Amino acid sequence: MVDVLNKLKQIFMADKVIPRGKEWPDEQQGVLPEDWQPIDELTPIDTDPEYLEYSAEAVGFGNRELQWNAYRSIANYIPEGDSVLDFGCGRGDFKLFHESDFKFDIDYIGVDMNENLINAGKKVYEDTVDIRLQDWFSIPKDLKQDWSINIGSCNLRYDADIKSSDIEYLQKTIHAMLQHANKGIVTLLTSDIPGIEDGLINHDPGLILNWAQKEFGNVALDHSFSNDVFILVIYK
């Protein structure tokens, strides 16, 4: 396990990201960069193994720094020695990050419905990270960890339920997270405060907080990480 982690630290800390394409340069520049190519001539990102296995973008972040900062904001709420169930784990990068940043191993299980990312994670981590291809609404009832986490995976819809609204989907997810947590949940959500149309599901922090307080009681909301995102913590 140590050799695998050392190898992956070198890969991830180098911020190895496969280019997704470049915008047209400023007309005043006169010439195209030598490495420029239109996006439609690139290898499709959903099947490019290099992209899936190493890119921060493949798991929803613009770059490695943003990915690690988001993970750190969640990890700060998890006491040392507590276990984690990661809803929407992607490749399972959180476990590597946690050991590298916090200097101790964590009892970690990740679930995700994206088969390509699960397969990529199993390959990259050589099956040393427990990640499972699983609909998070169908997790076995006896699977519980101290904390359920969700790092931005409710900012898009992955289900085929066209009847439930976005807020109903989020509320259903939070209930599922709590069912599989012994101590509580920590989830990162995008905020609608900036008022930017970014293609994500952005939530009103005040409405989410009021609902969670009425539903569960012992709740905290942290908007200090960024104006664009907030963290909801619910304690059992």
CSV table of C-alpha atoms in Angstrom, one decimal:
chain,number,residue,atom,x,y,z
A,1,MET,CA,0.0,0.0,0.0
A,2,VAL,CA,2.8,2.4,0.8
A,3,ASP,CA,4.5,1.9,-2.6
A,4,VAL,CA,1.2,2.5,-4.4
A,5,LEU,CA,0.6,5.7,-2.4
A,6,ASN,CA,4.1,7.0,-3.1
A,7,LYS,CA,3.7,6.4,-6.8
A,8,LEU,CA,0.3,8.1,-6.9
A,9,LYS,CA,1.5,11.1,-4.9
A,10,GLN,CA,4.1,11.8,-7.6
A,11,ILE,CA,1.4,11.5,-10.3
A,12,PHE,CA,-1.2,13.7,-8.6
A,13,MET,CA,1.1,16.3,-7.1
A,14,ALA,CA,2.4,16.9,-10.6
A,15,ASP,CA,-1.1,17.9,-11.6
A,16,LYS,CA,-1.2,15.7,-14.7
A,17,VAL,CA,-4.2,16.9,-16.7
A,18,ILE,CA,-4.9,16.0,-20.2
A,19,PRO,CA,-5.9,19.1,-22.3
A,20,ARG,CA,-9.6,19.4,-23.2
A,21,GLY,CA,-8.9,21.9,-25.9
A,22,LYS,CA,-8.1,25.6,-26.1
A,23,GLU,CA,-10.1,28.7,-27.0
A,24,TRP,CA,-9.3,30.6,-30.1
A,25,PRO,CA,-6.5,33.0,-29.5
A,26,ASP,CA,-6.9,36.7,-29.6
A,27,GLU,CA,-7.0,37.8,-33.2
A,28,GLN,CA,-4.3,40.4,-32.5
A,29,GLN,CA,-1.9,37.6,-31.9
A,30,GLY,CA,-2.0,36.7,-35.6
A,31,VAL,CA,-1.0,33.0,-35.3
A,32,LEU,CA,-2.2,29.9,-33.6
A,33,PRO,CA,-0.2,28.2,-30.9
A,34,GLU,CA,1.6,25.1,-32.2
A,35,ASP,CA,-0.2,22.8,-29.8
A,36,TRP,CA,-3.6,24.3,-30.5
A,37,GLN,CA,-6.3,22.0,-31.7
A,38,PRO,CA,-10.1,22.4,-31.9
A,39,ILE,CA,-12.0,20.6,-29.3
A,40,ASP,CA,-13.9,18.3,-31.7
A,41,GLU,CA,-10.5,16.8,-32.8
A,42,LEU,CA,-9.6,15.7,-29.3
A,43,THR,CA,-10.0,12.2,-27.9
A,44,PRO,CA,-13.5,12.0,-26.3
A,45,ILE,CA,-12.9,12.7,-22.6
A,46,ASP,CA,-15.3,10.1,-21.4
A,47,THR,CA,-13.2,7.3,-22.9
A,48,ASP,CA,-9.7,8.7,-22.7
A,49,PRO,CA,-8.0,6.5,-20.1
A,50,GLU,CA,-5.3,9.1,-19.2
A,51,TYR,CA,-8.0,11.7,-18.6
A,52,LEU,CA,-10.2,9.4,-16.6
A,53,GLU,CA,-7.3,8.0,-14.5
A,54,TYR,CA,-5.4,11.2,-13.6
A,55,SER,CA,-7.3,14.4,-14.5
A,56,ALA,CA,-8.9,16.6,-11.8
A,57,GLU,CA,-11.5,17.6,-14.4
A,58,ALA,CA,-12.7,14.1,-14.8
A,59,VAL,CA,-14.0,14.2,-11.2
A,60,GLY,CA,-15.5,17.7,-11.5
A,61,PHE,CA,-12.7,20.1,-10.6
A,62,GLY,CA,-11.0,22.7,-12.8
A,63,ASN,CA,-7.5,21.7,-11.5
A,64,ARG,CA,-5.8,19.7,-8.8
A,65,GLU,CA,-5.6,22.7,-6.3
A,66,LEU,CA,-9.3,23.2,-6.4
A,67,GLN,CA,-9.9,19.4,-5.9
A,68,TRP,CA,-7.5,19.2,-2.9
A,69,ASN,CA,-9.0,22.4,-1.4
A,70,ALA,CA,-12.5,21.0,-1.6
A,71,TYR,CA,-11.4,17.7,-0.1
A,72,ARG,CA,-9.6,19.6,2.7
A,73,SER,CA,-12.7,21.6,3.6
A,74,ILE,CA,-14.6,18.3,4.1
A,75,ALA,CA,-11.8,16.4,5.8
A,76,ASN,CA,-11.5,19.1,8.5
A,77,TYR,CA,-14.8,18.0,9.9
A,78,ILE,CA,-13.8,14.3,10.2
A,79,PRO,CA,-12.1,13.5,13.6
A,80,GLU,CA,-9.0,11.4,13.5
A,81,GLY,CA,-9.9,7.7,13.7
A,82,ASP,CA,-13.4,8.1,12.3
A,83,SER,CA,-14.5,6.2,9.1
A,84,VAL,CA,-16.0,7.6,5.9
A,85,LEU,CA,-18.5,6.6,3.3
A,86,ASP,CA,-18.1,8.7,0.2
A,87,PHE,CA,-21.2,9.3,-1.8
A,88,GLY,CA,-20.1,10.0,-5.4
A,89,CYS,CA,-16.5,9.0,-4.8
A,90,GLY,CA,-15.3,9.1,-8.4
A,91,ARG,CA,-11.9,7.4,-8.5
A,92,GLY,CA,-11.7,7.4,-4.7
A,93,ASP,CA,-9.0,10.2,-4.7
A,94,PHE,CA,-10.2,11.4,-1.2
A,95,LYS,CA,-8.4,8.5,0.5
A,96,LEU,CA,-5.1,9.3,-1.1
A,97,PHE,CA,-5.5,13.0,-0.4
A,98,HIS,CA,-6.4,12.4,3.2
A,99,GLU,CA,-3.4,10.2,3.9
A,100,SER,CA,-1.1,12.7,2.2
A,101,ASP,CA,-2.5,15.8,3.8
A,102,PHE,CA,-3.4,14.6,7.2
A,103,LYS,CA,-0.6,12.0,7.6
A,104,PHE,CA,-2.7,9.1,8.8
A,105,ASP,CA,-4.8,6.5,7.0
A,106,ILE,CA,-8.6,6.6,7.0
A,107,ASP,CA,-11.1,3.8,7.0
A,108,TYR,CA,-12.7,4.7,3.7
A,109,ILE,CA,-15.5,3.3,1.4
A,110,GLY,CA,-16.6,5.0,-1.8
A,111,VAL,CA,-19.7,4.5,-3.9
A,112,ASP,CA,-20.4,6.0,-7.4
A,113,MET,CA,-22.6,5.2,-10.3
A,114,ASN,CA,-20.0,6.2,-12.9
A,115,GLU,CA,-18.6,2.9,-14.1
A,116,ASN,CA,-15.8,4.5,-16.1
A,117,LEU,CA,-14.5,6.4,-13.0
A,118,ILE,CA,-14.8,3.3,-10.7
A,119,ASN,CA,-12.8,1.3,-13.2
A,120,ALA,CA,-10.2,4.0,-13.5
A,121,GLY,CA,-9.8,4.2,-9.8
A,122,LYS,CA,-9.5,0.5,-9.4
A,123,LYS,CA,-6.7,0.5,-12.0
A,124,VAL,CA,-4.9,3.6,-10.7
A,125,TYR,CA,-5.0,2.5,-7.0
A,126,GLU,CA,-4.5,-1.2,-7.9
A,127,ASP,CA,-7.6,-2.2,-5.9
A,128,THR,CA,-6.1,-0.8,-2.6
A,129,VAL,CA,-9.0,1.7,-2.2
A,130,ASP,CA,-12.5,0.3,-1.5
A,131,ILE,CA,-14.6,1.9,-4.2
A,132,ARG,CA,-17.8,0.3,-5.4
A,133,LEU,CA,-20.1,0.7,-8.4
A,134,GLN,CA,-23.3,1.5,-6.5
A,135,ASP,CA,-26.4,3.6,-6.7
A,136,TRP,CA,-26.3,5.5,-3.4
A,137,PHE,CA,-30.0,5.0,-3.0
A,138,SER,CA,-29.5,1.2,-3.0
A,139,ILE,CA,-26.6,0.8,-0.5
A,140,PRO,CA,-27.1,-2.3,1.7
A,141,LYS,CA,-28.8,-1.3,4.9
A,142,ASP,CA,-26.0,-2.8,7.1
A,143,LEU,CA,-23.3,-0.7,5.5
A,144,LYS,CA,-22.5,2.2,7.8
A,145,GLN,CA,-19.5,4.4,8.5
A,146,ASP,CA,-19.0,7.1,11.1
A,147,TRP,CA,-19.5,9.9,8.5
A,148,SER,CA,-21.1,10.1,5.1
A,149,ILE,CA,-19.6,12.7,2.8
A,150,ASN,CA,-20.6,14.1,-0.5
A,151,ILE,CA,-18.2,16.5,-2.3
A,152,GLY,CA,-20.2,18.2,-5.0
A,153,SER,CA,-21.9,15.2,-6.3
A,154,CYS,CA,-25.4,16.7,-5.8
A,155,ASN,CA,-24.5,19.6,-8.0
A,156,LEU,CA,-25.5,17.6,-11.0
A,157,ARG,CA,-28.2,15.0,-11.5
A,158,TYR,CA,-27.1,11.4,-12.2
A,159,ASP,CA,-30.5,9.7,-11.8
A,160,ALA,CA,-33.2,9.0,-14.3
A,161,ASP,CA,-36.0,10.3,-12.1
A,162,ILE,CA,-37.7,13.0,-14.0
A,163,LYS,CA,-40.5,13.4,-11.4
A,164,SER,CA,-38.4,14.6,-8.5
A,165,SER,CA,-37.2,18.2,-8.4
A,166,ASP,CA,-33.6,19.1,-7.7
A,167,ILE,CA,-34.3,20.0,-4.1
A,168,GLU,CA,-36.2,16.7,-3.6
A,169,TYR,CA,-33.3,14.8,-5.1
A,170,LEU,CA,-30.9,16.6,-2.6
A,171,GLN,CA,-33.2,16.0,0.3
A,172,LYS,CA,-33.5,12.3,-0.6
A,173,THR,CA,-29.7,12.0,-0.9
A,174,ILE,CA,-29.2,13.7,2.5
A,175,HIS,CA,-31.6,11.2,4.1
A,176,ALA,CA,-29.8,8.3,2.5
A,177,MET,CA,-26.5,9.7,3.7
A,178,LEU,CA,-27.8,9.8,7.3
A,179,GLN,CA,-29.1,6.3,7.1
A,180,HIS,CA,-25.6,5.1,6.5
A,181,ALA,CA,-23.8,7.3,9.0
A,182,ASN,CA,-23.2,6.8,12.7
A,183,LYS,CA,-22.2,10.3,13.6
A,184,GLY,CA,-23.3,12.6,10.8
A,185,ILE,CA,-22.8,13.8,7.3
A,186,VAL,CA,-20.8,16.5,5.6
A,187,THR,CA,-21.7,17.7,2.1
A,188,LEU,CA,-20.4,20.4,-0.2
A,189,LEU,CA,-23.0,22.2,-2.4
A,190,THR,CA,-22.8,25.0,-4.9
A,191,SER,CA,-24.5,28.3,-3.9
A,192,ASP,CA,-26.9,30.4,-5.9
A,193,ILE,CA,-25.7,33.6,-4.2
A,194,PRO,CA,-23.3,34.5,-7.1
A,195,GLY,CA,-26.2,34.2,-9.5
A,196,ILE,CA,-24.1,32.7,-12.2
A,197,GLU,CA,-25.5,30.3,-14.8
A,198,ASP,CA,-22.9,27.6,-14.8
A,199,GLY,CA,-24.9,24.5,-15.6
A,200,LEU,CA,-24.8,23.2,-12.1
A,201,ILE,CA,-27.6,22.8,-9.6
A,202,ASN,CA,-27.1,25.7,-7.3
A,203,HIS,CA,-28.9,25.9,-4.0
A,204,ASP,CA,-30.1,28.7,-1.6
A,205,PRO,CA,-28.0,28.2,1.5
A,206,GLY,CA,-30.6,29.8,3.7
A,207,LEU,CA,-33.4,27.5,2.5
A,208,ILE,CA,-31.2,24.4,2.8
A,209,LEU,CA,-30.2,25.4,6.4
A,210,ASN,CA,-33.8,26.1,7.4
A,211,TRP,CA,-35.0,22.8,6.0
A,212,ALA,CA,-32.2,20.8,7.6
A,213,GLN,CA,-32.8,22.5,11.0
A,214,LYS,CA,-36.5,21.6,11.0
A,215,GLU,CA,-35.8,18.1,9.7
A,216,PHE,CA,-32.8,17.1,11.8
A,217,GLY,CA,-32.1,19.7,14.5
A,218,ASN,CA,-28.3,19.6,15.0
A,219,VAL,CA,-27.1,21.4,11.9
A,220,ALA,CA,-24.2,23.7,10.9
A,221,LEU,CA,-23.6,25.6,7.6
A,222,ASP,CA,-20.2,26.9,6.6
A,223,HIS,CA,-20.0,29.4,3.8
A,224,SER,CA,-16.5,30.6,4.5
A,225,PHE,CA,-14.8,28.3,2.0
A,226,SER,CA,-16.0,30.3,-1.0
A,227,ASN,CA,-18.8,32.5,-2.2
A,228,ASP,CA,-19.6,29.8,-4.8
A,229,VAL,CA,-20.0,26.8,-2.5
A,230,PHE,CA,-21.1,26.0,1.1
A,231,ILE,CA,-20.8,23.1,3.4
A,232,LEU,CA,-23.7,21.5,5.2
A,233,VAL,CA,-23.0,19.5,8.3
A,234,ILE,CA,-25.7,17.4,10.1
A,235,TYR,CA,-24.9,15.7,13.4
A,236,LYS,CA,-26.7,12.6,14.6
